[in-house]
mmCIF file of N, CA, C and O in Angstrom:
data_model
loop_
_atom_site.group_PDB
_atom_site.id
_atom_site.type_symbol
_atom_site.label_atom_id
_atom_site.label_comp_id
_atom_site.label_asym_id
_atom_site.label_seq_id
_atom_site.Cartn_x
_atom_site.Cartn_y
_atom_site.Cartn_z
ATOM 1 N N UNK A 14 8.473 17.947 -15.427
ATOM 2 C CA UNK A 14 9.315 19.008 -14.921
ATOM 3 C C UNK A 14 10.326 18.482 -13.894
ATOM 4 O O UNK A 14 11.450 18.963 -13.836
ATOM 5 N N UNK A 15 9.912 17.505 -13.082
ATOM 6 C CA UNK A 15 10.814 16.956 -12.068
ATOM 7 C C UNK A 15 11.578 15.736 -12.551
ATOM 8 O O UNK A 15 12.284 15.103 -11.774
ATOM 9 N N UNK A 16 11.402 15.385 -13.831
ATOM 10 C CA UNK A 16 12.191 14.311 -14.412
ATOM 11 C C UNK A 16 11.594 12.921 -14.299
ATOM 12 O O UNK A 16 12.286 11.942 -14.578
ATOM 13 N N UNK A 17 10.345 12.811 -13.899
ATOM 14 C CA UNK A 17 9.711 11.495 -13.808
ATOM 15 C C UNK A 17 9.274 11.023 -15.187
ATOM 16 O O UNK A 17 8.841 11.809 -16.016
ATOM 17 N N UNK A 18 9.376 9.720 -15.407
ATOM 18 C CA UNK A 18 8.887 9.149 -16.650
ATOM 19 C C UNK A 18 7.380 8.953 -16.541
ATOM 20 O O UNK A 18 6.815 8.981 -15.432
ATOM 21 N N UNK A 19 6.735 8.732 -17.677
ATOM 22 C CA UNK A 19 5.294 8.460 -17.663
ATOM 23 C C UNK A 19 5.025 7.203 -16.842
ATOM 24 O O UNK A 19 4.074 7.153 -16.052
ATOM 25 N N UNK A 20 5.872 6.196 -16.976
ATOM 26 C CA UNK A 20 5.711 4.956 -16.207
ATOM 27 C C UNK A 20 5.764 5.228 -14.703
ATOM 28 O O UNK A 20 4.967 4.689 -13.938
ATOM 29 N N UNK A 21 6.696 6.064 -14.269
ATOM 30 C CA UNK A 21 6.794 6.397 -12.842
ATOM 31 C C UNK A 21 5.558 7.153 -12.364
ATOM 32 O O UNK A 21 5.067 6.916 -11.256
ATOM 33 N N UNK A 22 5.043 8.053 -13.190
ATOM 34 C CA UNK A 22 3.843 8.792 -12.801
ATOM 35 C C UNK A 22 2.642 7.864 -12.725
ATOM 36 O O UNK A 22 1.799 8.005 -11.825
ATOM 37 N N UNK A 23 2.577 6.889 -13.611
ATOM 38 C CA UNK A 23 1.503 5.894 -13.553
ATOM 39 C C UNK A 23 1.639 5.066 -12.275
ATOM 40 O O UNK A 23 0.639 4.773 -11.608
ATOM 41 N N UNK A 24 2.859 4.704 -11.923
ATOM 42 C CA UNK A 24 3.083 3.972 -10.665
ATOM 43 C C UNK A 24 2.610 4.796 -9.471
ATOM 44 O O UNK A 24 2.014 4.262 -8.537
ATOM 45 N N UNK A 25 2.873 6.100 -9.501
ATOM 46 C CA UNK A 25 2.428 6.967 -8.409
ATOM 47 C C UNK A 25 0.900 6.985 -8.322
ATOM 48 O O UNK A 25 0.329 6.894 -7.232
ATOM 49 N N UNK A 26 0.243 7.077 -9.456
ATOM 50 C CA UNK A 26 -1.222 7.076 -9.480
ATOM 51 C C UNK A 26 -1.746 5.747 -8.939
ATOM 52 O O UNK A 26 -2.672 5.725 -8.109
ATOM 53 N N UNK A 27 -1.160 4.642 -9.381
ATOM 54 C CA UNK A 27 -1.572 3.334 -8.876
ATOM 55 C C UNK A 27 -1.360 3.244 -7.366
ATOM 56 O O UNK A 27 -2.213 2.735 -6.637
ATOM 57 N N UNK A 28 -0.209 3.738 -6.915
ATOM 58 C CA UNK A 28 0.084 3.712 -5.475
ATOM 59 C C UNK A 28 -0.913 4.512 -4.666
ATOM 60 O O UNK A 28 -1.351 4.089 -3.593
ATOM 61 N N UNK A 29 -1.295 5.661 -5.173
ATOM 62 C CA UNK A 29 -2.287 6.482 -4.472
ATOM 63 C C UNK A 29 -3.589 5.711 -4.305
ATOM 64 O O UNK A 29 -4.214 5.741 -3.249
ATOM 65 N N UNK A 30 -3.986 4.974 -5.352
ATOM 66 C CA UNK A 30 -5.232 4.215 -5.303
ATOM 67 C C UNK A 30 -5.122 2.953 -4.450
ATOM 68 O O UNK A 30 -6.121 2.283 -4.218
ATOM 69 N N UNK A 31 -3.935 2.650 -3.978
ATOM 70 C CA UNK A 31 -3.735 1.506 -3.084
ATOM 71 C C UNK A 31 -3.481 1.953 -1.645
ATOM 72 O O UNK A 31 -3.309 1.115 -0.764
ATOM 73 N N UNK A 32 -3.460 3.249 -1.418
ATOM 74 C CA UNK A 32 -3.244 3.788 -0.079
ATOM 75 C C UNK A 32 -4.566 3.799 0.684
ATOM 76 O O UNK A 32 -5.502 4.499 0.298
ATOM 77 N N UNK A 33 -4.667 3.009 1.762
ATOM 78 C CA UNK A 33 -5.921 2.999 2.528
ATOM 79 C C UNK A 33 -6.352 4.402 2.968
ATOM 80 O O UNK A 33 -7.527 4.754 2.868
ATOM 81 N N UNK A 34 -5.401 5.207 3.418
ATOM 82 C CA UNK A 34 -5.745 6.557 3.867
ATOM 83 C C UNK A 34 -6.387 7.362 2.748
ATOM 84 O O UNK A 34 -7.398 8.030 2.941
ATOM 85 N N UNK A 35 -5.799 7.303 1.567
ATOM 86 C CA UNK A 35 -6.302 8.105 0.452
ATOM 87 C C UNK A 35 -7.581 7.540 -0.156
ATOM 88 O O UNK A 35 -8.274 8.220 -0.892
ATOM 89 N N UNK A 36 -7.883 6.271 0.161
ATOM 90 C CA UNK A 36 -9.112 5.626 -0.331
ATOM 91 C C UNK A 36 -10.207 5.621 0.731
ATOM 92 O O UNK A 36 -11.040 4.737 0.759
ATOM 93 N N UNK A 37 -10.188 6.567 1.621
ATOM 94 C CA UNK A 37 -11.231 6.886 2.612
ATOM 95 C C UNK A 37 -11.094 6.186 3.958
ATOM 96 O O UNK A 37 -11.956 6.363 4.809
ATOM 97 N N UNK A 38 -10.032 5.440 4.186
ATOM 98 C CA UNK A 38 -9.840 4.849 5.505
ATOM 99 C C UNK A 38 -9.080 5.846 6.382
ATOM 100 O O UNK A 38 -7.939 5.632 6.767
ATOM 101 N N UNK A 39 -9.751 6.946 6.656
ATOM 102 C CA UNK A 39 -9.186 8.009 7.476
ATOM 103 C C UNK A 39 -10.274 8.545 8.388
ATOM 104 O O UNK A 39 -11.441 8.164 8.265
ATOM 105 N N UNK A 40 -9.910 9.395 9.312
ATOM 106 C CA UNK A 40 -10.847 9.914 10.308
ATOM 107 C C UNK A 40 -12.065 10.591 9.683
ATOM 108 O O UNK A 40 -13.174 10.482 10.178
ATOM 109 N N UNK A 41 -11.865 11.241 8.563
ATOM 110 C CA UNK A 41 -12.953 11.959 7.904
ATOM 111 C C UNK A 41 -13.793 11.053 6.994
ATOM 112 O O UNK A 41 -14.872 11.438 6.556
ATOM 113 N N UNK A 42 -13.278 9.854 6.678
ATOM 114 C CA UNK A 42 -13.961 8.969 5.747
ATOM 115 C C UNK A 42 -14.005 9.538 4.333
ATOM 116 O O UNK A 42 -14.894 9.242 3.555
ATOM 117 N N UNK A 43 -13.012 10.339 4.008
ATOM 118 C CA UNK A 43 -12.960 11.052 2.731
ATOM 119 C C UNK A 43 -11.916 10.439 1.819
ATOM 120 O O UNK A 43 -10.829 10.075 2.260
ATOM 121 N N UNK A 44 -12.240 10.343 0.525
ATOM 122 C CA UNK A 44 -11.263 9.916 -0.470
ATOM 123 C C UNK A 44 -10.427 11.121 -0.891
ATOM 124 O O UNK A 44 -10.964 12.198 -1.124
ATOM 125 N N UNK A 45 -9.133 10.910 -0.955
ATOM 126 C CA UNK A 45 -8.192 11.926 -1.419
ATOM 127 C C UNK A 45 -7.454 11.350 -2.623
ATOM 128 O O UNK A 45 -6.362 10.806 -2.496
ATOM 129 N N UNK A 46 -8.068 11.418 -3.790
ATOM 130 C CA UNK A 46 -7.521 10.766 -4.973
ATOM 131 C C UNK A 46 -7.340 11.712 -6.150
ATOM 132 O O UNK A 46 -7.341 11.285 -7.297
ATOM 133 N N UNK A 47 -7.141 12.968 -5.894
ATOM 134 C CA UNK A 47 -7.002 13.912 -7.005
ATOM 135 C C UNK A 47 -5.618 13.804 -7.649
ATOM 136 O O UNK A 47 -4.613 13.525 -6.986
ATOM 137 N N UNK A 48 -5.597 14.019 -8.942
ATOM 138 C CA UNK A 48 -4.339 14.019 -9.679
ATOM 139 C C UNK A 48 -3.427 15.123 -9.161
ATOM 140 O O UNK A 48 -2.213 14.936 -9.029
ATOM 141 N N UNK A 49 -4.007 16.263 -8.823
ATOM 142 C CA UNK A 49 -3.215 17.384 -8.297
ATOM 143 C C UNK A 49 -2.493 16.982 -7.018
ATOM 144 O O UNK A 49 -1.317 17.294 -6.844
ATOM 145 N N UNK A 50 -3.165 16.266 -6.131
ATOM 146 C CA UNK A 50 -2.532 15.829 -4.890
ATOM 147 C C UNK A 50 -1.411 14.840 -5.189
ATOM 148 O O UNK A 50 -0.315 14.956 -4.642
ATOM 149 N N UNK A 51 -1.665 13.905 -6.074
ATOM 150 C CA UNK A 51 -0.665 12.890 -6.404
ATOM 151 C C UNK A 51 0.604 13.520 -6.974
ATOM 152 O O UNK A 51 1.709 13.099 -6.657
ATOM 153 N N UNK A 52 0.434 14.549 -7.804
ATOM 154 C CA UNK A 52 1.563 15.168 -8.504
ATOM 155 C C UNK A 52 2.025 16.480 -7.863
ATOM 156 O O UNK A 52 2.837 17.198 -8.429
ATOM 157 N N UNK A 53 1.535 16.768 -6.671
ATOM 158 C CA UNK A 53 1.793 18.064 -6.021
ATOM 159 C C UNK A 53 3.269 18.404 -5.911
ATOM 160 O O UNK A 53 3.694 19.535 -6.133
ATOM 161 N N UNK A 54 4.075 17.423 -5.535
ATOM 162 C CA UNK A 54 5.513 17.657 -5.394
ATOM 163 C C UNK A 54 6.243 16.317 -5.457
ATOM 164 O O UNK A 54 5.601 15.254 -5.402
ATOM 165 N N UNK A 55 7.557 16.333 -5.598
ATOM 166 C CA UNK A 55 8.301 15.067 -5.706
ATOM 167 C C UNK A 55 8.105 14.139 -4.503
ATOM 168 O O UNK A 55 8.114 12.923 -4.662
ATOM 169 N N UNK A 56 7.911 14.701 -3.326
ATOM 170 C CA UNK A 56 7.719 13.869 -2.139
ATOM 171 C C UNK A 56 6.438 13.044 -2.254
ATOM 172 O O UNK A 56 6.423 11.863 -1.894
ATOM 173 N N UNK A 57 5.369 13.664 -2.745
ATOM 174 C CA UNK A 57 4.119 12.922 -2.936
ATOM 175 C C UNK A 57 4.305 11.837 -3.990
ATOM 176 O O UNK A 57 3.905 10.686 -3.785
ATOM 177 N N UNK A 58 4.893 12.200 -5.117
ATOM 178 C CA UNK A 58 5.099 11.229 -6.196
ATOM 179 C C UNK A 58 5.906 10.047 -5.670
ATOM 180 O O UNK A 58 5.519 8.882 -5.850
ATOM 181 N N UNK A 59 7.002 10.314 -4.987
ATOM 182 C CA UNK A 59 7.861 9.251 -4.462
ATOM 183 C C UNK A 59 7.125 8.364 -3.465
ATOM 184 O O UNK A 59 7.254 7.135 -3.501
ATOM 185 N N UNK A 60 6.347 8.977 -2.572
ATOM 186 C CA UNK A 60 5.652 8.174 -1.558
ATOM 187 C C UNK A 60 4.637 7.235 -2.199
ATOM 188 O O UNK A 60 4.494 6.081 -1.789
ATOM 189 N N UNK A 61 3.957 7.686 -3.243
ATOM 190 C CA UNK A 61 2.982 6.828 -3.906
ATOM 191 C C UNK A 61 3.670 5.753 -4.749
ATOM 192 O O UNK A 61 3.160 4.635 -4.853
ATOM 193 N N UNK A 62 4.824 6.059 -5.318
ATOM 194 C CA UNK A 62 5.589 5.041 -6.048
ATOM 195 C C UNK A 62 6.003 3.931 -5.096
ATOM 196 O O UNK A 62 5.918 2.742 -5.432
ATOM 197 N N UNK A 63 6.431 4.294 -3.895
ATOM 198 C CA UNK A 63 6.827 3.294 -2.896
ATOM 199 C C UNK A 63 5.645 2.393 -2.561
ATOM 200 O O UNK A 63 5.788 1.164 -2.496
ATOM 201 N N UNK A 64 4.477 2.982 -2.342
ATOM 202 C CA UNK A 64 3.288 2.177 -2.041
ATOM 203 C C UNK A 64 3.020 1.203 -3.181
ATOM 204 O O UNK A 64 2.744 0.021 -2.947
ATOM 205 N N UNK A 65 3.102 1.676 -4.416
ATOM 206 C CA UNK A 65 2.864 0.816 -5.577
ATOM 207 C C UNK A 65 3.870 -0.332 -5.627
ATOM 208 O O UNK A 65 3.500 -1.483 -5.824
ATOM 209 N N UNK A 66 5.138 -0.031 -5.434
ATOM 210 C CA UNK A 66 6.177 -1.054 -5.542
ATOM 211 C C UNK A 66 6.069 -2.084 -4.423
ATOM 212 O O UNK A 66 6.409 -3.246 -4.617
ATOM 213 N N UNK A 67 5.578 -1.674 -3.255
ATOM 214 C CA UNK A 67 5.439 -2.589 -2.124
ATOM 215 C C UNK A 67 4.136 -3.375 -2.156
ATOM 216 O O UNK A 67 3.947 -4.294 -1.378
ATOM 217 N N UNK A 68 3.257 -3.020 -3.055
ATOM 218 C CA UNK A 68 1.946 -3.643 -3.126
ATOM 219 C C UNK A 68 1.983 -4.894 -3.998
ATOM 220 O O UNK A 68 2.633 -4.923 -5.027
ATOM 221 N N UNK A 69 1.234 -5.885 -3.598
ATOM 222 C CA UNK A 69 1.120 -7.091 -4.407
ATOM 223 C C UNK A 69 -0.192 -7.142 -5.164
ATOM 224 O O UNK A 69 -0.541 -8.144 -5.754
ATOM 225 N N UNK A 70 -0.939 -6.043 -5.144
ATOM 226 C CA UNK A 70 -2.255 -5.999 -5.775
ATOM 227 C C UNK A 70 -2.121 -5.829 -7.281
ATOM 228 O O UNK A 70 -1.076 -5.429 -7.784
ATOM 229 N N UNK A 71 -3.194 -6.097 -8.022
ATOM 230 C CA UNK A 71 -3.156 -5.896 -9.480
ATOM 231 C C UNK A 71 -2.719 -4.489 -9.837
ATOM 232 O O UNK A 71 -2.982 -3.536 -9.104
ATOM 233 N N UNK A 72 -2.080 -4.358 -10.988
ATOM 234 C CA UNK A 72 -1.472 -3.094 -11.395
ATOM 235 C C UNK A 72 -2.461 -1.963 -11.628
ATOM 236 O O UNK A 72 -2.275 -0.879 -11.126
ATOM 237 N N UNK A 73 -3.506 -2.177 -12.407
ATOM 238 C CA UNK A 73 -4.345 -1.049 -12.789
ATOM 239 C C UNK A 73 -5.828 -1.392 -12.638
ATOM 240 O O UNK A 73 -6.337 -2.274 -13.316
ATOM 241 N N UNK A 74 -6.494 -0.677 -11.762
ATOM 242 C CA UNK A 74 -7.948 -0.820 -11.627
ATOM 243 C C UNK A 74 -8.632 0.065 -12.665
ATOM 244 O O UNK A 74 -7.990 0.887 -13.321
ATOM 245 N N UNK A 75 -9.943 -0.091 -12.808
ATOM 246 C CA UNK A 75 -10.689 0.771 -13.731
ATOM 247 C C UNK A 75 -10.546 2.230 -13.340
ATOM 248 O O UNK A 75 -10.378 3.102 -14.198
ATOM 249 N N UNK A 76 -10.610 2.501 -12.051
ATOM 250 C CA UNK A 76 -10.470 3.883 -11.579
ATOM 251 C C UNK A 76 -9.098 4.431 -11.936
ATOM 252 O O UNK A 76 -8.977 5.558 -12.421
ATOM 253 N N UNK A 77 -8.074 3.634 -11.718
ATOM 254 C CA UNK A 77 -6.720 4.073 -12.036
ATOM 255 C C UNK A 77 -6.558 4.264 -13.537
ATOM 256 O O UNK A 77 -5.915 5.223 -13.980
ATOM 257 N N UNK A 78 -7.136 3.375 -14.328
ATOM 258 C CA UNK A 78 -7.060 3.518 -15.775
ATOM 259 C C UNK A 78 -7.647 4.862 -16.205
ATOM 260 O O UNK A 78 -7.064 5.574 -17.026
ATOM 261 N N UNK A 79 -8.792 5.242 -15.615
ATOM 262 C CA UNK A 79 -9.396 6.541 -15.922
ATOM 263 C C UNK A 79 -8.484 7.679 -15.480
ATOM 264 O O UNK A 79 -8.351 8.692 -16.176
ATOM 265 N N UNK A 80 -7.851 7.519 -14.334
ATOM 266 C CA UNK A 80 -6.937 8.542 -13.840
ATOM 267 C C UNK A 80 -5.713 8.655 -14.747
ATOM 268 O O UNK A 80 -5.222 9.752 -15.003
ATOM 269 N N UNK A 81 -5.227 7.527 -15.246
ATOM 270 C CA UNK A 81 -4.095 7.534 -16.175
ATOM 271 C C UNK A 81 -4.444 8.345 -17.411
ATOM 272 O O UNK A 81 -3.647 9.177 -17.871
ATOM 273 N N UNK A 82 -5.632 8.116 -17.949
ATOM 274 C CA UNK A 82 -6.043 8.876 -19.124
ATOM 275 C C UNK A 82 -6.121 10.366 -18.815
ATOM 276 O O UNK A 82 -5.704 11.194 -19.624
ATOM 277 N N UNK A 83 -6.629 10.710 -17.644
ATOM 278 C CA UNK A 83 -6.686 12.125 -17.249
ATOM 279 C C UNK A 83 -5.267 12.689 -17.096
ATOM 280 O O UNK A 83 -5.007 13.826 -17.502
ATOM 281 N N UNK A 84 -4.358 11.889 -16.549
ATOM 282 C CA UNK A 84 -2.972 12.340 -16.381
ATOM 283 C C UNK A 84 -2.300 12.578 -17.729
ATOM 284 O O UNK A 84 -1.570 13.558 -17.908
ATOM 285 N N UNK A 85 -2.558 11.692 -18.673
ATOM 286 C CA UNK A 85 -1.988 11.886 -20.014
ATOM 287 C C UNK A 85 -2.466 13.188 -20.634
ATOM 288 O O UNK A 85 -1.679 13.921 -21.231
ATOM 289 N N UNK A 86 -3.751 13.467 -20.485
ATOM 290 C CA UNK A 86 -4.290 14.727 -21.012
ATOM 291 C C UNK A 86 -3.653 15.917 -20.293
ATOM 292 O O UNK A 86 -3.305 16.909 -20.909
ATOM 293 N N UNK A 87 -3.530 15.800 -18.986
ATOM 294 C CA UNK A 87 -2.939 16.879 -18.183
ATOM 295 C C UNK A 87 -1.494 17.122 -18.618
ATOM 296 O O UNK A 87 -1.069 18.267 -18.760
ATOM 297 N N UNK A 88 -0.731 16.043 -18.844
ATOM 298 C CA UNK A 88 0.661 16.185 -19.272
ATOM 299 C C UNK A 88 0.756 16.832 -20.657
ATOM 300 O O UNK A 88 1.662 17.613 -20.901
ATOM 301 N N UNK A 89 -0.151 16.488 -21.553
ATOM 302 C CA UNK A 89 -0.159 17.083 -22.886
ATOM 303 C C UNK A 89 -0.352 18.589 -22.808
ATOM 304 O O UNK A 89 0.257 19.350 -23.546
ATOM 305 N N UNK A 90 -1.226 19.010 -21.893
ATOM 306 C CA UNK A 90 -1.582 20.423 -21.782
ATOM 307 C C UNK A 90 -0.674 21.188 -20.816
ATOM 308 O O UNK A 90 -0.794 22.409 -20.716
ATOM 309 N N UNK A 91 0.173 20.461 -20.074
ATOM 310 C CA UNK A 91 1.010 21.085 -19.058
ATOM 311 C C UNK A 91 2.164 21.770 -19.638
ATOM 312 O O UNK A 91 2.702 22.742 -19.410
#
């Protein structure tokens, strides 16, 4: 709806999984890794894409791969 490609959305998902805050390094010790949060609005998508592009870590973890599959299903049904 906001014009992002599947590749960009995958980058956002990868970026979210590389964000220390979203991976439980926060005051609450809680993981914030929901697809809904990642795709909530263009600002969230963009911020996670930036994290992904600035990261030197491997592209796709097992967790991210599972999230990608969930995102594909969500996009099909959206």
